[in-house]
PDB file of C-alpha atoms in Angstrom:
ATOM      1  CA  UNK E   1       0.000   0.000   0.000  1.00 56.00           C
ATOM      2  CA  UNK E   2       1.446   3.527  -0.865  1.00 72.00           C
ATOM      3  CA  UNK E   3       1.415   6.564   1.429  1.00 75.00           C
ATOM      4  CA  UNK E   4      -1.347   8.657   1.047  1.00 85.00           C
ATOM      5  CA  UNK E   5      -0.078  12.301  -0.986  1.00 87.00           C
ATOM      6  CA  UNK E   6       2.357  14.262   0.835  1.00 91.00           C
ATOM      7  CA  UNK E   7       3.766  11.913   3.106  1.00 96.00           C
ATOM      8  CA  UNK E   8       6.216   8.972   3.335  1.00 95.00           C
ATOM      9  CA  UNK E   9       6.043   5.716   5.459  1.00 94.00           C
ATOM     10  CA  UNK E  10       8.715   5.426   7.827  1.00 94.00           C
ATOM     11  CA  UNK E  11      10.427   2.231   9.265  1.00 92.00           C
ATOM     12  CA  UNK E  12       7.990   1.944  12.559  1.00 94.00           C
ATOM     13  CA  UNK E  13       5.401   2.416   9.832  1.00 94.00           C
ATOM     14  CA  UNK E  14       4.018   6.225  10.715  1.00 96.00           C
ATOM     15  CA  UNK E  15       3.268   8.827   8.040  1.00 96.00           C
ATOM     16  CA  UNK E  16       5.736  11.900   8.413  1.00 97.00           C
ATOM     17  CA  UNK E  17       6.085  14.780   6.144  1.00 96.00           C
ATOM     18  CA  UNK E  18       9.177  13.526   3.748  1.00 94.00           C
ATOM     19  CA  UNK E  19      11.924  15.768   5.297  1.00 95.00           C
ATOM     20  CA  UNK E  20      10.703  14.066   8.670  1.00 94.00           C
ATOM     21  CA  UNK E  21      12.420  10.636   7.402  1.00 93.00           C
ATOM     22  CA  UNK E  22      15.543  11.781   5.882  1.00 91.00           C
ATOM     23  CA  UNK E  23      17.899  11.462   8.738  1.00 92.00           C
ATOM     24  CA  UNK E  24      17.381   9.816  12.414  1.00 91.00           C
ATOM     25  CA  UNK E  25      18.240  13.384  13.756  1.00 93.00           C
ATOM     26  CA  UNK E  26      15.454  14.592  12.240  1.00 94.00           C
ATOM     27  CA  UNK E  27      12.914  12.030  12.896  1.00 95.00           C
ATOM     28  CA  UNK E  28      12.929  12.574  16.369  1.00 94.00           C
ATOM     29  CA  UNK E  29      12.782  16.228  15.833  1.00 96.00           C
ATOM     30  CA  UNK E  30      10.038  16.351  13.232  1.00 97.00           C
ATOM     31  CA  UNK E  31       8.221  13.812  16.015  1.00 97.00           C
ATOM     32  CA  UNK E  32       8.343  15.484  19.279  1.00 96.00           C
ATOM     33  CA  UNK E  33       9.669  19.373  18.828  1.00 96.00           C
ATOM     34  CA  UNK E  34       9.010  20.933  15.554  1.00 97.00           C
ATOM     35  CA  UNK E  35       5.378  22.275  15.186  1.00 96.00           C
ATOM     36  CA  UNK E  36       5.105  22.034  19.107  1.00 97.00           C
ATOM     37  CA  UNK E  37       4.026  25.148  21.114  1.00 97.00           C
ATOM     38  CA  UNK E  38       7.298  26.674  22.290  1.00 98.00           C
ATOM     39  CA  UNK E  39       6.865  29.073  25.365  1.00 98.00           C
ATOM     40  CA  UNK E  40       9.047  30.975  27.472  1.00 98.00           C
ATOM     41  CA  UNK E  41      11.675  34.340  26.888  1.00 98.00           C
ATOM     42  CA  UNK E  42      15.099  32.114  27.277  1.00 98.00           C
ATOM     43  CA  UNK E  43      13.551  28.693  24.821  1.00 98.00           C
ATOM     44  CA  UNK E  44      12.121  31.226  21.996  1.00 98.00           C
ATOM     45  CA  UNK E  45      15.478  33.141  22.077  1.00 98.00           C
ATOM     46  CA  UNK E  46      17.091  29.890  21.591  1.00 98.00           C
ATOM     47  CA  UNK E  47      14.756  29.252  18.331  1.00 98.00           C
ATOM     48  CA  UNK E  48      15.648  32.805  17.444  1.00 98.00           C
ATOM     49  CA  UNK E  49      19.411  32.733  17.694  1.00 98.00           C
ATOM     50  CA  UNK E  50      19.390  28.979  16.190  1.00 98.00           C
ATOM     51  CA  UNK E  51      17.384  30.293  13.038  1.00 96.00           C
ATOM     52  CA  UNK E  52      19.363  33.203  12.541  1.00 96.00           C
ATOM     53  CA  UNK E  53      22.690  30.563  12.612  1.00 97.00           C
ATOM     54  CA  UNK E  54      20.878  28.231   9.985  1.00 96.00           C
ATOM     55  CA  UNK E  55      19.899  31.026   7.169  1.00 92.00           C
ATOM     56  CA  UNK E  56      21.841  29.623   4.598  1.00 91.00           C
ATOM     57  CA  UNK E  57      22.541  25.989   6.013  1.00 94.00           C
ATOM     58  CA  UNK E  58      20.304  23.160   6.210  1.00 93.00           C
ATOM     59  CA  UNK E  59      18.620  22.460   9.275  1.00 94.00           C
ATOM     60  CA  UNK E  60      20.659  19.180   9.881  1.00 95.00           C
ATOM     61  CA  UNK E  61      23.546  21.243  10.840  1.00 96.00           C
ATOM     62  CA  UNK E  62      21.934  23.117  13.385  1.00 97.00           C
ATOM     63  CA  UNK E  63      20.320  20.325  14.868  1.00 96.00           C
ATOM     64  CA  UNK E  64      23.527  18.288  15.022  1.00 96.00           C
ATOM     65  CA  UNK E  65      24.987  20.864  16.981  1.00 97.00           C
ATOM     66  CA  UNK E  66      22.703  22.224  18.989  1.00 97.00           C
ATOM     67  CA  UNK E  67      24.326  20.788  22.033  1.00 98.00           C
ATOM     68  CA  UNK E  68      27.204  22.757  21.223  1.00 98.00           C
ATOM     69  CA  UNK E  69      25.255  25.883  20.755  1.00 98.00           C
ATOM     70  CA  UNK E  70      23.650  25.501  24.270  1.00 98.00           C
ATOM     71  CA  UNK E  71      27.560  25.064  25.985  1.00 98.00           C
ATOM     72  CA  UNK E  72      28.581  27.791  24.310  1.00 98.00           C
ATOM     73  CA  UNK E  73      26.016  30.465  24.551  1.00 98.00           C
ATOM     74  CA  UNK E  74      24.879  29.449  28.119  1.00 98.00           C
ATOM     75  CA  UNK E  75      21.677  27.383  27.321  1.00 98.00           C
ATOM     76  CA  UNK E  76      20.828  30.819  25.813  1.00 98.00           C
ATOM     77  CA  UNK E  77      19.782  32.202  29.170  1.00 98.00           C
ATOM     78  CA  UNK E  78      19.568  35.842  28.091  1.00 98.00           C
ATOM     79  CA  UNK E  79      20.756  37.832  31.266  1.00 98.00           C
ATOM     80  CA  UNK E  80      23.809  35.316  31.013  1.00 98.00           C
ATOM     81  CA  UNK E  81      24.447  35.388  27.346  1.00 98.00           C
ATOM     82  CA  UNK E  82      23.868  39.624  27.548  1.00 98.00           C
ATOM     83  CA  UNK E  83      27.194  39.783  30.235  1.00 98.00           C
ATOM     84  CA  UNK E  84      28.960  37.769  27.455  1.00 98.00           C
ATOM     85  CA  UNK E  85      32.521  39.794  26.686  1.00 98.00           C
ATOM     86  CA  UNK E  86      34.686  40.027  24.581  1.00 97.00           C
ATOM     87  CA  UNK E  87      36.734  37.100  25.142  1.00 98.00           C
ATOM     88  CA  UNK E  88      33.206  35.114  25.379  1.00 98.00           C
ATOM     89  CA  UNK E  89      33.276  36.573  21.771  1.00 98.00           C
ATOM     90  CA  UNK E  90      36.969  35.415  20.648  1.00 98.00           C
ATOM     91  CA  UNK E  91      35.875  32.081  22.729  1.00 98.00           C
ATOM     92  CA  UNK E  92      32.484  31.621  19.940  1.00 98.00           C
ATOM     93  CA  UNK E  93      34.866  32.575  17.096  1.00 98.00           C
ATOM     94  CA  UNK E  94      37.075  29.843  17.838  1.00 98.00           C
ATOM     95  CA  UNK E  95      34.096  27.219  19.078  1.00 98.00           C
ATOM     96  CA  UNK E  96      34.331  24.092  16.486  1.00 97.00           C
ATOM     97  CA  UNK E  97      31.019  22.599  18.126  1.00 97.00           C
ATOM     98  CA  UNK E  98      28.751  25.527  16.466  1.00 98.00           C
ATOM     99  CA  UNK E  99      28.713  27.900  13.316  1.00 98.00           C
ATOM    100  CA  UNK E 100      31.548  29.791  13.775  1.00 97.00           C
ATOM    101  CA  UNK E 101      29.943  33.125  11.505  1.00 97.00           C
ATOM    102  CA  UNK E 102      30.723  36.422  12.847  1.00 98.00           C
ATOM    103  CA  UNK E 103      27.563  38.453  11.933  1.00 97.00           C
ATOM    104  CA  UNK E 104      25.581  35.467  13.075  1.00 98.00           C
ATOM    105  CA  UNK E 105      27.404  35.465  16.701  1.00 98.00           C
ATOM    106  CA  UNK E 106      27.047  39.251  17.053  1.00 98.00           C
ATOM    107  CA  UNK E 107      23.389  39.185  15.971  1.00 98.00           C
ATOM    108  CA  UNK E 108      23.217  36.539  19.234  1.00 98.00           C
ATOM    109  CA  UNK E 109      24.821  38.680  21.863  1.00 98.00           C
ATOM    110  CA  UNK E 110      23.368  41.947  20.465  1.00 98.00           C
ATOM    111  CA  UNK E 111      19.766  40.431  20.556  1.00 98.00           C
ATOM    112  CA  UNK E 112      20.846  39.243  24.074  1.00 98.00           C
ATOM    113  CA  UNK E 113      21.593  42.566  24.888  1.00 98.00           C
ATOM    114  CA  UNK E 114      18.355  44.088  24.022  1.00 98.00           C
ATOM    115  CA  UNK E 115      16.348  41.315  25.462  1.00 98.00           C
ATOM    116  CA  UNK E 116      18.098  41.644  28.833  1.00 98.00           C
ATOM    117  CA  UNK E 117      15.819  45.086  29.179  1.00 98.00           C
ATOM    118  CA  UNK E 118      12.676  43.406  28.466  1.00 98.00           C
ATOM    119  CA  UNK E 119       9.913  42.915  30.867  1.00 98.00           C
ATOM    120  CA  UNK E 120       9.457  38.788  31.618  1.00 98.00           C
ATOM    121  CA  UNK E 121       7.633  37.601  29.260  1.00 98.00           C
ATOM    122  CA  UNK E 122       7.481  40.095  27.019  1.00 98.00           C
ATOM    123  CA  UNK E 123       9.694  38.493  24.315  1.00 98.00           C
ATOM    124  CA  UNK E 124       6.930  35.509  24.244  1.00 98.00           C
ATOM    125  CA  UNK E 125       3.685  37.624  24.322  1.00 98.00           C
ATOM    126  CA  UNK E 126       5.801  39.433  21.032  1.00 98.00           C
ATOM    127  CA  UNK E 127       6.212  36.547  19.085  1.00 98.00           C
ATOM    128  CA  UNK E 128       2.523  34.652  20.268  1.00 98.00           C
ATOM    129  CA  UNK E 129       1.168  37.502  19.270  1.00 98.00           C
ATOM    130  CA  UNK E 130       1.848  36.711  15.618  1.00 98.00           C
ATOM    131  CA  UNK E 131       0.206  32.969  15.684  1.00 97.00           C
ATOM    132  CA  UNK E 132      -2.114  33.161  12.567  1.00 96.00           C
ATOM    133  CA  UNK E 133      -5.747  31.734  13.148  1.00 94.00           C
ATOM    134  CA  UNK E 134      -5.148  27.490  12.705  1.00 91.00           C
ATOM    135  CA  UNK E 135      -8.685  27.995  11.754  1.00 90.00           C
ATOM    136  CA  UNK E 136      -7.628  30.034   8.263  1.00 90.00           C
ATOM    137  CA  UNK E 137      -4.788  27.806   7.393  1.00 90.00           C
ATOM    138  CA  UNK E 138      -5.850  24.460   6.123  1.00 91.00           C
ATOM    139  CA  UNK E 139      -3.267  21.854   6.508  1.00 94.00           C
ATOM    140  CA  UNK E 140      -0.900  21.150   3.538  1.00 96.00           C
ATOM    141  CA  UNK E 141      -1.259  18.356   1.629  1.00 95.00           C
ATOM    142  CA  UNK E 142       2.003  18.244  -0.300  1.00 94.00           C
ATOM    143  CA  UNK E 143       5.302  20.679   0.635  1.00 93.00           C
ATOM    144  CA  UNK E 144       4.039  23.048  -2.445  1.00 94.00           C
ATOM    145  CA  UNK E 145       0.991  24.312   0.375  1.00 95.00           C
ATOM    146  CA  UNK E 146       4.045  25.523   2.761  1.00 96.00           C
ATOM    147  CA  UNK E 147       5.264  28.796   2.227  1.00 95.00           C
ATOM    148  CA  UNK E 148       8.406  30.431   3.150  1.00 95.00           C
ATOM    149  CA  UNK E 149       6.946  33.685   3.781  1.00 97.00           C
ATOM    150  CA  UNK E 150       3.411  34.829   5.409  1.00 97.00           C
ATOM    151  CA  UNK E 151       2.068  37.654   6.172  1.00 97.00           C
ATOM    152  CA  UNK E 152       2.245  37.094  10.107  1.00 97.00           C
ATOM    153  CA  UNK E 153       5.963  35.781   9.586  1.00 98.00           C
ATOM    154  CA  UNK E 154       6.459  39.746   8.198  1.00 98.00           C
ATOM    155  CA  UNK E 155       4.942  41.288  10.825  1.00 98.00           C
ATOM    156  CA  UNK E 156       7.071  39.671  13.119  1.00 98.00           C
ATOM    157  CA  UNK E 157      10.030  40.219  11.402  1.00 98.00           C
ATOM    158  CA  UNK E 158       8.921  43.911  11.417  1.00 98.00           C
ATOM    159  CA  UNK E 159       7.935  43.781  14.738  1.00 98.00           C
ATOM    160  CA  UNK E 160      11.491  41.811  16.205  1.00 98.00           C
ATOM    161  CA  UNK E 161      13.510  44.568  13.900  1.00 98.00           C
ATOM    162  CA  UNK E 162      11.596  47.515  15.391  1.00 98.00           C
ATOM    163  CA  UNK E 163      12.441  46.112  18.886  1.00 98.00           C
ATOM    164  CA  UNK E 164      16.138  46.285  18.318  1.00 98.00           C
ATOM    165  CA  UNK E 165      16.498  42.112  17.250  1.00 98.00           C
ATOM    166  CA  UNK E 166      19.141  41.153  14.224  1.00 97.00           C
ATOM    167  CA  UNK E 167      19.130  38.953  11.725  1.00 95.00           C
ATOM    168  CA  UNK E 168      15.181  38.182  11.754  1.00 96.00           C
ATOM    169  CA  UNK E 169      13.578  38.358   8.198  1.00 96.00           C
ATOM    170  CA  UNK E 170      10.098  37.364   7.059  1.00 98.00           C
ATOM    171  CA  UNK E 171      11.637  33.492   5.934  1.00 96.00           C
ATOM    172  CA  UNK E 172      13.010  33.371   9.383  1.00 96.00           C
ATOM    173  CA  UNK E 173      10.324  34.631  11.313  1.00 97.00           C
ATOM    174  CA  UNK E 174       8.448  31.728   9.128  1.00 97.00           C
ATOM    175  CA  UNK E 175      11.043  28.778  10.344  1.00 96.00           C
ATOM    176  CA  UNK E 176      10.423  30.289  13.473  1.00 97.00           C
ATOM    177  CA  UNK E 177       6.638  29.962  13.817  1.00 98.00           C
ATOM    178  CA  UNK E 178       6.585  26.401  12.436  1.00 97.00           C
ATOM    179  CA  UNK E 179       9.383  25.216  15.118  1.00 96.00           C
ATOM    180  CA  UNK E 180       7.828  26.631  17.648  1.00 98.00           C
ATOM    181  CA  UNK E 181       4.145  25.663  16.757  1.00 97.00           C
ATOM    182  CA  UNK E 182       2.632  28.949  16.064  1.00 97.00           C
ATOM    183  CA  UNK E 183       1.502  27.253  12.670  1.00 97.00           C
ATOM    184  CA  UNK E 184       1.285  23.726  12.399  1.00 96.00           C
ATOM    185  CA  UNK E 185       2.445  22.593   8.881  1.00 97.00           C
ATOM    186  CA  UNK E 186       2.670  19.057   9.299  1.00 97.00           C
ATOM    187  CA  UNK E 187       1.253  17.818   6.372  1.00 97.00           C
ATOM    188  CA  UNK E 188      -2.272  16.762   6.784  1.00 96.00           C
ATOM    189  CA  UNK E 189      -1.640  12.827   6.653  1.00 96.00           C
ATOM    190  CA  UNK E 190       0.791  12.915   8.857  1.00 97.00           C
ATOM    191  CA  UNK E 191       0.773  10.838  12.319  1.00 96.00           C
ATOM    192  CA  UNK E 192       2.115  14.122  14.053  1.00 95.00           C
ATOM    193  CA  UNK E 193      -0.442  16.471  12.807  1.00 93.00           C
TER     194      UNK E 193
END
């Protein structure tokens, strides 16, 4: 029996979206995190910063070395990562167990920086406050029905920019929503819908 449209049979025998299957990293990902409400100032930071690091890499790297991101930046605790110095800086540039990019790292402590002087919470109510109606977004059937770009995913970009945070477009602000399950684009015969 073939997998219904949009979808591809794993080896247990659930449906996943196709990227879901393509490495055992990313099964458990795709299974248990991604599309899942993310809450909280320090985990959507975390999402933020690890974004920003993947524009222009696949995902797989990231996720391979998120570990490594969490050592290095602190479990991207904000008021810790915001006292980060200039040797913390030198240390990142020289940190084989993350994505050693320069604007990338600076975007991470500067966003730290400006989060530091937010009010608890604040940095979660911000983002939330972009989750599209589920009830106006019908689930995908096949990866065409994903964008990379919304309308909410712009307004948050606009609305992380205007608030001082770097390296947060639209197409980031989108990655951002689906990992942290303010859409859910799990394709709509998938077992983790």
């Amino acid at each position: 029996m073939t997998a219904p449209v949009g979808v591809v049979e794993g080896a247990d025998g659930r449906l996943r979206c196709p990227w879901g299957t393509s490495a055992e990293d990313y099964v458990a990902y795709h299974d248990s995190e991604w599309g899942r409400p993310v809450h909280g100032d320090d985990a959507l930071f975390e999402r933020i910063s690890l974004e920003a690091f993947q524009s222009g890499l696949s995902w797989i790297t990231i996720l391979r070395r998120r570990e490594g991101f969490r050592e290095a930046f602190g479990s991207f605790h904000i008021p810790t990562v915001a006292k980060f110095t200039d040797a913390d800086r030198t240390r990142l540039l020289a940190d084989a167990g993350i994505i050693r990019n320069r604007a990338k790292i600076d975007a991470t402590l500067a966003n730290a920086g400006v989060l530091v002087g937010w009010e608890p919470g604040e940095l979660d109510a911000l983002v939330w406050s972009h989750a599209p109606d589920p009830a106006t977004r019908p689930a995908p059937r096949t990866g065409a029905d994903v964008p990379a770009v919304t309308e909410e995913s712009a307004a948050l970009a606009a609305a992380l920019k205007r608030r001082g945070i770097r390296f947060v477009g639209p197409t980031t602000a989108y990655a951002l929503m689906q990992a942290c399950g303010l859409v859910n684009d799990h394709m709509e015969a998938c077992d983790f819908r």
